[in-house]
Tab-separated table of C-alpha atoms in Angstrom:
chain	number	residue	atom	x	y	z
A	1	UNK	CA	16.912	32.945	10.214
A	2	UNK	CA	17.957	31.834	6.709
A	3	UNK	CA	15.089	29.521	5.620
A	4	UNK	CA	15.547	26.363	2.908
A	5	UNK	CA	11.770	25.509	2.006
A	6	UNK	CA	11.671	22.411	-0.305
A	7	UNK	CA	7.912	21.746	-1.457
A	8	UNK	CA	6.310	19.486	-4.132
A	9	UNK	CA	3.848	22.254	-5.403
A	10	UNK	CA	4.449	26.013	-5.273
A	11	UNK	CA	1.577	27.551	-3.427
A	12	UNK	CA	0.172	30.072	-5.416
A	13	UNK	CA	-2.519	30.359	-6.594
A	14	UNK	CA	-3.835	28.821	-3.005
A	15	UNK	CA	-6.263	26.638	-4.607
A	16	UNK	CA	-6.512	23.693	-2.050
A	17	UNK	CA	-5.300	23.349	1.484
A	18	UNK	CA	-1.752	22.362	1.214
A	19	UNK	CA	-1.343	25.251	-0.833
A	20	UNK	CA	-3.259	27.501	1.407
A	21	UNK	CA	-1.143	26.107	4.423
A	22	UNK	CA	1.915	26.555	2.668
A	23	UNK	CA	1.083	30.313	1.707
A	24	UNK	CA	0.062	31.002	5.299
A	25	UNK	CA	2.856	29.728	7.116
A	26	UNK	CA	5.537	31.725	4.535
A	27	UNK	CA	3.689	34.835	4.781
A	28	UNK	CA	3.284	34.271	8.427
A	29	UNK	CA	7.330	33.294	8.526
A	30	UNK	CA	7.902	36.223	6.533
A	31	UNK	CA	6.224	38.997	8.642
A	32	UNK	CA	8.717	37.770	11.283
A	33	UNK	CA	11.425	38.919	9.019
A	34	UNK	CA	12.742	35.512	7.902
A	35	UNK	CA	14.480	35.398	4.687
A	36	UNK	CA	12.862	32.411	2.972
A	37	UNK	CA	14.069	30.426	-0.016
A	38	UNK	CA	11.117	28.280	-1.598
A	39	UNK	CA	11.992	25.535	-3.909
A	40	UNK	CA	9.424	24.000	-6.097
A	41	UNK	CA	8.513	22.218	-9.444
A	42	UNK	CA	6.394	23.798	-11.802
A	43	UNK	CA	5.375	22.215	-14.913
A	44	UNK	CA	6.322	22.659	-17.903
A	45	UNK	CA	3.612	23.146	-19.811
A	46	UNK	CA	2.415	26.634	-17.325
A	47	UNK	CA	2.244	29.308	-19.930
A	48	UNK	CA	4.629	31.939	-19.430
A	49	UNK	CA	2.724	34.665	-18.399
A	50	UNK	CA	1.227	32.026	-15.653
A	51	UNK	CA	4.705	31.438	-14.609
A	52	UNK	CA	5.401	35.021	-14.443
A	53	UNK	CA	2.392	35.881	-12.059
A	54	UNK	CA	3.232	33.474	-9.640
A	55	UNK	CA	6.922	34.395	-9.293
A	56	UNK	CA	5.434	37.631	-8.718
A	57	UNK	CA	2.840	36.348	-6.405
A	58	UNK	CA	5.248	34.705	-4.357
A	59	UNK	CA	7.839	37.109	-4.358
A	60	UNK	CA	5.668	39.029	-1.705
A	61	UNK	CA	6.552	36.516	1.286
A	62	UNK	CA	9.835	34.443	-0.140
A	63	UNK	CA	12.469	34.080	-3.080
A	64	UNK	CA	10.948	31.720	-5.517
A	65	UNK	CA	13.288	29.427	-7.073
A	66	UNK	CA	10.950	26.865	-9.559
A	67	UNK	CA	12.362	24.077	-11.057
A	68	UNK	CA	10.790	22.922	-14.695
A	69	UNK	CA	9.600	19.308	-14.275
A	70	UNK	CA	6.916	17.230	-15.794
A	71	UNK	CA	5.834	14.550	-13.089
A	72	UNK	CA	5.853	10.846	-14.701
A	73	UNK	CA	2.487	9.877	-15.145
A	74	UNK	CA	0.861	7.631	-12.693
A	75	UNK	CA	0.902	4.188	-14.397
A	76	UNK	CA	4.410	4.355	-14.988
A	77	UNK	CA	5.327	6.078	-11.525
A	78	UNK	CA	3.872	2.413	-10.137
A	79	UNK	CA	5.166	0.579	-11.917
A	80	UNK	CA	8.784	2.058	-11.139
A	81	UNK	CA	7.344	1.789	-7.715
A	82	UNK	CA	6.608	-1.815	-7.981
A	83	UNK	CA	9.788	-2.722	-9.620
A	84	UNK	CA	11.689	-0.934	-6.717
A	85	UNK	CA	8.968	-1.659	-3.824
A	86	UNK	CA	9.045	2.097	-3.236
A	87	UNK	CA	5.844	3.842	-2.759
A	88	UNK	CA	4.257	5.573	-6.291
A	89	UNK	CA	3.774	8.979	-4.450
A	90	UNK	CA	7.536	8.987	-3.515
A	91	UNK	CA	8.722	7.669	-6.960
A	92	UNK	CA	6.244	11.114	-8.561
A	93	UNK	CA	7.541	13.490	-6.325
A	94	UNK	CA	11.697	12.623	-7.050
A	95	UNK	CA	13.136	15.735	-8.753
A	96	UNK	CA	16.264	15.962	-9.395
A	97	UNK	CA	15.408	19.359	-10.849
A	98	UNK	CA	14.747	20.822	-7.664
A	99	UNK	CA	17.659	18.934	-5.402
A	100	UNK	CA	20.060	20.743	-7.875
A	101	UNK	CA	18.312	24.414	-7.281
A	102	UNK	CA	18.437	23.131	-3.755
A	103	UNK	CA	22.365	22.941	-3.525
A	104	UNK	CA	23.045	25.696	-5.550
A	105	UNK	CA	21.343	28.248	-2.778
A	106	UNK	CA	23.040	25.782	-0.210
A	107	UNK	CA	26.525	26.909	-1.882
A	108	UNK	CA	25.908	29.358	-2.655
A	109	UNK	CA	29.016	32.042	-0.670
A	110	UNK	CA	26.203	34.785	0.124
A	111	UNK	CA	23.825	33.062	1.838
A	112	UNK	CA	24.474	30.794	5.199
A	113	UNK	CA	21.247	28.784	5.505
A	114	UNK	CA	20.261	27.519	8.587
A	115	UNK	CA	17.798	25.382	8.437
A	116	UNK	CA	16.121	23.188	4.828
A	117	UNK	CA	12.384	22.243	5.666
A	118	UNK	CA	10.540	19.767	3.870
A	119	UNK	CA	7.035	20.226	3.487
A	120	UNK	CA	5.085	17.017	3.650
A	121	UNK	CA	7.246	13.593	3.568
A	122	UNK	CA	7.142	13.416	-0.033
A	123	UNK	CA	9.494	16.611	-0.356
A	124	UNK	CA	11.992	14.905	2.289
A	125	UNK	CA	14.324	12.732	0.115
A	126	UNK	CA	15.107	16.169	-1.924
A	127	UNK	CA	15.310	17.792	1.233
A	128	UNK	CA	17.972	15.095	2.795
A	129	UNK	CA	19.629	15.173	-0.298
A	130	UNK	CA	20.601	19.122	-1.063
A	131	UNK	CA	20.738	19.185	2.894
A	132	UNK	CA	23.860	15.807	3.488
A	133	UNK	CA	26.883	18.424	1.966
A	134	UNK	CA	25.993	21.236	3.379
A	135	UNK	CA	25.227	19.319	6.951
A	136	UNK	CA	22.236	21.589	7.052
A	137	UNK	CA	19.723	20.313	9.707
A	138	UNK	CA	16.310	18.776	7.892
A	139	UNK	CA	12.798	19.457	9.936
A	140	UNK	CA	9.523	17.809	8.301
A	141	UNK	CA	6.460	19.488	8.123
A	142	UNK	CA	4.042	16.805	7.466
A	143	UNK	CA	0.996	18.343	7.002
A	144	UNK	CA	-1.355	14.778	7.336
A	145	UNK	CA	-0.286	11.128	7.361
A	146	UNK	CA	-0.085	10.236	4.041
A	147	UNK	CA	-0.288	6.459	4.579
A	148	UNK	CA	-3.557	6.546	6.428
A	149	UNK	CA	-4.935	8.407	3.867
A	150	UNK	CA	-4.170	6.013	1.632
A	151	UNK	CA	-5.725	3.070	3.346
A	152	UNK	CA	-8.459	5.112	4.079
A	153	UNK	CA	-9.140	5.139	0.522
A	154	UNK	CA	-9.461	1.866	-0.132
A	155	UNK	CA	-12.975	1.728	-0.228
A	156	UNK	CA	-13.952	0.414	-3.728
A	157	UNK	CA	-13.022	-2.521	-5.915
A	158	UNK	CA	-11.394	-5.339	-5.052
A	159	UNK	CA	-8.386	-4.922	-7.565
A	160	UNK	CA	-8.685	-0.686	-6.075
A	161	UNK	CA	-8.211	-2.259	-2.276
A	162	UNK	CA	-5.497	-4.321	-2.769
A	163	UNK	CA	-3.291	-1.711	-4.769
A	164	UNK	CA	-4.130	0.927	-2.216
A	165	UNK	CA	-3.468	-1.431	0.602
A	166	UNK	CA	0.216	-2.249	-0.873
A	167	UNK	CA	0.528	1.184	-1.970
A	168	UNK	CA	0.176	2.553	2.108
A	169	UNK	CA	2.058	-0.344	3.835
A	170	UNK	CA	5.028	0.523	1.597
A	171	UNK	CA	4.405	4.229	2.293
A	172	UNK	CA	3.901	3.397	5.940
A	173	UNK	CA	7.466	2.123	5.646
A	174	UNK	CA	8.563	5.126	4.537
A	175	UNK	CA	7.552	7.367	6.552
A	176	UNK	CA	8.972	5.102	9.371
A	177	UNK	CA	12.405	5.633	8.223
A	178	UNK	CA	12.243	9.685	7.165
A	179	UNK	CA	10.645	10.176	9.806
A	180	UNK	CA	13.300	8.526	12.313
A	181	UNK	CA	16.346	10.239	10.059
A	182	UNK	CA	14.814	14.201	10.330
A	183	UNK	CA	16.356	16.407	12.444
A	184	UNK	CA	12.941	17.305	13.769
A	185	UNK	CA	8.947	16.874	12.893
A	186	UNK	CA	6.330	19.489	13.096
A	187	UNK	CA	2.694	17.845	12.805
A	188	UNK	CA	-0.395	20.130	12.517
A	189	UNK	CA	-2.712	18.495	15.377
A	190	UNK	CA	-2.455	16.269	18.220
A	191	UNK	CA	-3.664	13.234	16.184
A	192	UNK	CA	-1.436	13.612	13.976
A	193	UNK	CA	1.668	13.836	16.229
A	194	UNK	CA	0.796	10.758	17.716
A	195	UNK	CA	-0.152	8.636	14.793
A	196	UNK	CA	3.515	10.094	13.533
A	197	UNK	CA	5.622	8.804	16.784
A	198	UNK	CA	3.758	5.552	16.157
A	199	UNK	CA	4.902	5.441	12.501
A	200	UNK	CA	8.540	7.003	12.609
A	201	UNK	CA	9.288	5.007	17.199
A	202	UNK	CA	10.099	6.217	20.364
A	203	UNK	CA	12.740	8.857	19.377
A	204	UNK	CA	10.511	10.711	17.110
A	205	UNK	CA	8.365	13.428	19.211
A	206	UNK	CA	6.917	15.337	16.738
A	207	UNK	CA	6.017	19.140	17.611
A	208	UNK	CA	2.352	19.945	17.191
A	209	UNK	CA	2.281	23.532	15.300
A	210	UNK	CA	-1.329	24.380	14.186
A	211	UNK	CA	-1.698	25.912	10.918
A	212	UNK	CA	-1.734	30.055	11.084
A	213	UNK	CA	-4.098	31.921	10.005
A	214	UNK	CA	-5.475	35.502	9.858
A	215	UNK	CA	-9.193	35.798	11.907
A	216	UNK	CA	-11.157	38.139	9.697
A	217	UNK	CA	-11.062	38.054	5.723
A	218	UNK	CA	-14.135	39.254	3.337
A	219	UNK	CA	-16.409	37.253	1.518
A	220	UNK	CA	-17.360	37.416	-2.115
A	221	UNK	CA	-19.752	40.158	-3.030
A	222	UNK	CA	-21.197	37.671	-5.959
A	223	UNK	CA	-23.832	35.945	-4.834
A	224	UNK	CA	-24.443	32.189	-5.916
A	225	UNK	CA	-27.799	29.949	-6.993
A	226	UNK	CA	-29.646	28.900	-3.843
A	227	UNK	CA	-31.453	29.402	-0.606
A	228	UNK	CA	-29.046	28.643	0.531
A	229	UNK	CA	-26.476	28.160	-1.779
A	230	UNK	CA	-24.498	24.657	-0.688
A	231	UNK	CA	-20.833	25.215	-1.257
A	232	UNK	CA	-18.028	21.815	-1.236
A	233	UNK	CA	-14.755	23.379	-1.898
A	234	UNK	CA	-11.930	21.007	-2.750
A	235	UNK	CA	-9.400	19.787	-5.470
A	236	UNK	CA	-10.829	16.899	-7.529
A	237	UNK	CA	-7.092	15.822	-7.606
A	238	UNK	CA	-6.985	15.050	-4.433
A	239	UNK	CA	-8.629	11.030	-3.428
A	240	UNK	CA	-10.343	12.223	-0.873
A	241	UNK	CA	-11.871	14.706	-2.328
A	242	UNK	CA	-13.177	12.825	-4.646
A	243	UNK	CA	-14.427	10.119	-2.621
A	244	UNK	CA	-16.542	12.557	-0.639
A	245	UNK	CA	-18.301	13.926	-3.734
A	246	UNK	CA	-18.888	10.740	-4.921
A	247	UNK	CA	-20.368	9.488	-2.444
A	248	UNK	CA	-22.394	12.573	-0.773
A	249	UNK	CA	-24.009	12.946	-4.720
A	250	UNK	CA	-24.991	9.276	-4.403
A	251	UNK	CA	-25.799	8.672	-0.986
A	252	UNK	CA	-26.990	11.846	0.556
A	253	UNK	CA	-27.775	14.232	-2.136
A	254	UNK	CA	-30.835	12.909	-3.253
A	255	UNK	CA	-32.550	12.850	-0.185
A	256	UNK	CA	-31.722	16.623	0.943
A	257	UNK	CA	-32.770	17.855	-2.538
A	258	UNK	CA	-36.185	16.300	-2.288
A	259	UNK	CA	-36.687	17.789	1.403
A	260	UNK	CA	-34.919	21.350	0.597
A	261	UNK	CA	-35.402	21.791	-2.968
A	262	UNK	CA	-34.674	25.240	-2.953
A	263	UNK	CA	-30.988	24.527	-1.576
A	264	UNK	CA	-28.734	24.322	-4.658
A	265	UNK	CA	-25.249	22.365	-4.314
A	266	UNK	CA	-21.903	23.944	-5.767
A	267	UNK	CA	-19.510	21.854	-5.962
A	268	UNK	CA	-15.749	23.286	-6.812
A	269	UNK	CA	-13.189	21.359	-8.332
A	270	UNK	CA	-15.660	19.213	-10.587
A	271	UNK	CA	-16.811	21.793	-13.812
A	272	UNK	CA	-18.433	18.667	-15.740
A	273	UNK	CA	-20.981	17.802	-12.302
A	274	UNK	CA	-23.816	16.522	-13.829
A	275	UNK	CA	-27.002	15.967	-10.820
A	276	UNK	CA	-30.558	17.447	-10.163
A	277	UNK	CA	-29.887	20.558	-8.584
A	278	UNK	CA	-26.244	20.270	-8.077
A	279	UNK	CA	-23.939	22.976	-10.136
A	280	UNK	CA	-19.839	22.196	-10.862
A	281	UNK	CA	-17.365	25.009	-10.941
A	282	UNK	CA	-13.741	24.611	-11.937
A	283	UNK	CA	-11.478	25.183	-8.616
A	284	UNK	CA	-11.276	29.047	-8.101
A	285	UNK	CA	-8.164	30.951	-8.293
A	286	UNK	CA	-9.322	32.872	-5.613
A	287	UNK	CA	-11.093	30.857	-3.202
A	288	UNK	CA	-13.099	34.099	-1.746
A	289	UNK	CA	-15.238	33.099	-4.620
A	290	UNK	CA	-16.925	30.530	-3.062
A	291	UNK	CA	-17.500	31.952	0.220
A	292	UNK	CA	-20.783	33.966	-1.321
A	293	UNK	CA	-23.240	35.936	0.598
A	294	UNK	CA	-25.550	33.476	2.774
A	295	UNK	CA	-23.390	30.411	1.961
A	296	UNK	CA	-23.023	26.867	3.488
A	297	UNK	CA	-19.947	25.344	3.445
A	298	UNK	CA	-20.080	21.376	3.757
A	299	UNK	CA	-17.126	19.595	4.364
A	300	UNK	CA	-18.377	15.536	3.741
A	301	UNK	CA	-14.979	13.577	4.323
A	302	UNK	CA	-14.818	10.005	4.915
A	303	UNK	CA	-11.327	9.857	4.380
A	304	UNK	CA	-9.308	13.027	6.100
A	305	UNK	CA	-5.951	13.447	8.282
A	306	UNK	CA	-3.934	17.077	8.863
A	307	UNK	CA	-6.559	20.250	9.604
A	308	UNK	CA	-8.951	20.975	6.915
A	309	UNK	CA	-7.889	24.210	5.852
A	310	UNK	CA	-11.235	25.361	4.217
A	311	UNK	CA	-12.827	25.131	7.723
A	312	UNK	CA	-10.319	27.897	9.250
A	313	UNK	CA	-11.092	29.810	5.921
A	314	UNK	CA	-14.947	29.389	6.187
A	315	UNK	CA	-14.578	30.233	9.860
A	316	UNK	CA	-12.446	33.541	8.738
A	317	UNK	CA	-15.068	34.525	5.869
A	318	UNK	CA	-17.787	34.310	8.781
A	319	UNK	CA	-19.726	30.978	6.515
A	320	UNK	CA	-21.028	28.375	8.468
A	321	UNK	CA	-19.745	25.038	8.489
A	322	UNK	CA	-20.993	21.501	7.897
A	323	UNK	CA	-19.215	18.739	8.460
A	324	UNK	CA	-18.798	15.324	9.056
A	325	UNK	CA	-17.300	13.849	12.235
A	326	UNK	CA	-14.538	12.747	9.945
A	327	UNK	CA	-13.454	16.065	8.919
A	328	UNK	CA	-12.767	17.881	12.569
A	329	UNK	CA	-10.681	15.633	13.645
A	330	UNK	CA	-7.494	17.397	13.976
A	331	UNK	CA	-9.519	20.951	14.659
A	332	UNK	CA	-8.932	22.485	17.713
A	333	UNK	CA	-10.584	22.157	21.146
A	334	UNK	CA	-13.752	23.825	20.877
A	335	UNK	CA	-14.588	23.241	17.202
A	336	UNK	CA	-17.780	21.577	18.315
A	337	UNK	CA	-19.107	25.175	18.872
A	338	UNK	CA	-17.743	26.501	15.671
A	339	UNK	CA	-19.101	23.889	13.498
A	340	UNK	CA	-22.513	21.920	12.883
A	341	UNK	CA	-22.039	17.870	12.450
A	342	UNK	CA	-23.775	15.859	9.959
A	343	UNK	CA	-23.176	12.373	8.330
A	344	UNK	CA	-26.669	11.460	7.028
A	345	UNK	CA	-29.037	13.084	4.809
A	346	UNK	CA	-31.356	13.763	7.790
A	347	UNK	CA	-29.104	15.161	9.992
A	348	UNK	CA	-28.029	17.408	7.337
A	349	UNK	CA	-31.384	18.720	6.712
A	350	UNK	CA	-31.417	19.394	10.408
A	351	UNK	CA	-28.681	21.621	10.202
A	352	UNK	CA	-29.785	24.034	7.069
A	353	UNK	CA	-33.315	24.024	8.546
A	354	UNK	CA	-31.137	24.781	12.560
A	355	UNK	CA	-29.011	27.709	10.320
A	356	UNK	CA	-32.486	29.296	9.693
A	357	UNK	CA	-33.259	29.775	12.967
A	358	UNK	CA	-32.198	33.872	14.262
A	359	UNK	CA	-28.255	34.574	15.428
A	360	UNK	CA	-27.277	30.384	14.865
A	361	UNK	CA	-24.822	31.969	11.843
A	362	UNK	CA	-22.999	34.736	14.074
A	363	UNK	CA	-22.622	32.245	17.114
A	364	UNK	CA	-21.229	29.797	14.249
A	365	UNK	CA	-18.743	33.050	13.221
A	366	UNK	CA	-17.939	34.464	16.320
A	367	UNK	CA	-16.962	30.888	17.407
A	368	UNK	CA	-14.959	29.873	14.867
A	369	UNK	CA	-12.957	33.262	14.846
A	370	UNK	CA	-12.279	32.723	18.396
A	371	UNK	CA	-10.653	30.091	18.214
A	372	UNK	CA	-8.805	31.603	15.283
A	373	UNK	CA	-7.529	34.325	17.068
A	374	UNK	CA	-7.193	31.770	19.786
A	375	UNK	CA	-5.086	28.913	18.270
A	376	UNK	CA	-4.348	29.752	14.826
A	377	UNK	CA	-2.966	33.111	15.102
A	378	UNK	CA	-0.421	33.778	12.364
A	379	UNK	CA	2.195	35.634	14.876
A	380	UNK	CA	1.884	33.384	17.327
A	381	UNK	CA	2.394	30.141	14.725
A	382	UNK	CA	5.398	31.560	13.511
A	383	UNK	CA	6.942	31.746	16.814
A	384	UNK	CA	6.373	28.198	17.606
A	385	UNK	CA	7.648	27.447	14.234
A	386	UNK	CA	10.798	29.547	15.029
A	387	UNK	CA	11.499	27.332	18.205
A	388	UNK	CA	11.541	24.033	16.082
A	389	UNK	CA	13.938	26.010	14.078
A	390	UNK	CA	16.792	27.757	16.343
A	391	UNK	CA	16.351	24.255	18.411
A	392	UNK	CA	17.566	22.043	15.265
A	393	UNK	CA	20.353	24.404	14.270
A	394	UNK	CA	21.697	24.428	18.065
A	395	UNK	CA	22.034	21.131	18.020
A	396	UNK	CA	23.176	20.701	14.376
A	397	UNK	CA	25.631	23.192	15.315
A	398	UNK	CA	26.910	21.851	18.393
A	399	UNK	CA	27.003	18.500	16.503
A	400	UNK	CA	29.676	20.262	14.265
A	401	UNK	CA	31.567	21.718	16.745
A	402	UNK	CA	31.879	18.475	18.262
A	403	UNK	CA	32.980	16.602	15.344
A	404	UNK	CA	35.795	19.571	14.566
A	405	UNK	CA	37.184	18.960	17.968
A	406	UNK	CA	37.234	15.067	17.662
């Protein structure tokens, strides 16, 4: 199949998990023998030789097509927002740049594509947009529910709960109506799927697709501060995120330090960290980096929808996982083998001190690569992926035919 993919990041380097998923599910697309056309803005600003790489980078598993665009920045995105009661994260993401790339492959005489796939909601009004001439069939990839995240964030001041309150009704909205108006809806776990039907009514039935990816890859040969070292891998950018940090360096931190002081906590994403025995790295370009001989990853998410990709890669790098109960939602049957829960300082010390004891770390690896092989596998993905697919261009197609004979 002839593949439209409209995105509102390109995902190299794979830095943090949309990216990651995004890069995973082309290369796993790709291997298949699907000719892909990705569609993202790039900034402006990316130094040339940058721009080069990753053109190069993605030319391995699709035909990169970046459109030059410098996002508005977020004040005056909500206000624009405001003024138009439109979400902010909608009003960020709307490129003209990249609906006119869109179109031209659409027209282009060469190339019949047969299906345009937006990945996440906020890439769907391009999508629809390059998609209504052609009559090209639209399928949504969300991979969370972006509304609930942002309620979930609303944890802080009052003026902070309000706007993020406003901010995820409106996007609720939203997602109602794209949601309803795709051609079809892939969602990445069962929770997700159902939160979706809730959002977008009856006629939406999303199709739950887990993320693919490969069951063995190496970890980094450079070893990092600690016994053992602590690793939280995630983009600062990203609310969450930075929730989590904030509050595990406040509220939990302290406490573990005292009882282990020998564990030391890296935190990527954050370079200017400053606490007692914590260490901040910028985000890696390759994210091997932080998977370092005898590492921990922790995973402390209040906030969290989709599958947390870093888990899957943890779980493929053979590091143990800690994590709150937060964060596995959305993992796969079984994940309660492949991963140690903790939500409190104790029970966190609990679980270094339990990853001392003899074999815990390869039953923690053999269990999560099971279930990769099991659920995630990247053949197997892009199969189900390829159903959603020839299913929406049937029907677009017999849609057509139908309207020619009228």
């Amino acid at each position: 199949m002839n593949l439209l993919w409209i995105a509102t990041k390109a995902p190299w380097p794979p830095i943090d998990g949309g990216r990651l998923l995004l890069w995973e599910t082309l290369s796993a697309l790709h291997g298949r023998g699907h000719r892909i056309f990705l569609v993202a803005p790039l900034h402006p600003d990316a130094p040339e030789d940058e721009r080069r790489e990753i053109v190069q980078r993605l030319s391995a598993v699709c035909e990169p097509h970046l459109a030059l665009r410098r996002p508005p920045v977020l004040v005056r995105a909500w206000i624009r927002g405001a003024l138009a009661r439109q979400p902010t994260t909608l009003v960020r993401h709307d490129a003209p740049e990249v609906v006119d790339l869109a179109r031209g492959i659409l027209s282009s005489a060469d190339v019949a594509v047969d299906v345009v796939v937006a990945e996440q909601l906020q890439a769907y009004p391009q999508a629809r947009a390059a998609a209504a001439a052609a009559r090209v069939p639209v399928v949504v990839r969300a991979q969370n529910v972006e509304s609930d995240l942002w309620s979930g964030a609303a944890r802080r001041t009052f003026l902070a709960r309000v706007l993020l309150r406003t901010e995820s009704r409106r996007l609720a909205l939203a997602e109602g109506r794209m949601l309803a108006e795709a051609d079809a809806v892939v969602a990445v776990s069962r929770e997700d799927a159902e939160r979706l039907r809730e959002l977008g009514g009856p006629a939406v039935r999303p199709r739950v697709v887990c993320p693919p990816f490969p069951e063995d890859l190496p970890s980094s040969q450079s070893p990092l501060e600690g016994s053992p070292p602590l690793v939280v891998l995630g983009s600062a950018g990203w609310a969450p995120n930075r929730d989590s940090i904030r509050w595990f360096l406040s509220e939990l931190w302290p406490a573990v330090h005292r009882e282990l002081p020998e564990t030391v906590l890296h935190v990527f994403g954050a370079p200017r960290l400053r606490a007692a025995g914590a260490v901040g790295h910028a985000a890696p370009e390759d994210s091997a980096a932080a998977f370092a001989p005898g590492a921990v990853l922790l995973v402390p998410l209040r906030v969290a929808s989709g599958i947390r990709m870093k888990v899957l890669e943890a779980w493929a790098r053979g590091v143990p996982v800690i994590a709150t109960t937060v964060a596995v939602r959305g993992l796969p049957e079984g994940a309660e083998d492949a991963v140690l829960l903790a939500g409190s300082a104790e029970e966190l010390v609990a679980a270094l001190r339990r990853l001392e004891r003899a074999g815990e770390r390869e039953r923690l690896a053999a269990a999560g690569r099971r279930l990769l092989r099991e659920r995630h596998d990247p053949g197997a993905i892009a199969a189900q992926l390829e159903e959603v697919f020839e299913q929406a261009a049937t029907v677009a197609r017999s849609g057509a035919a139908r309207g020619e004979e009228r």
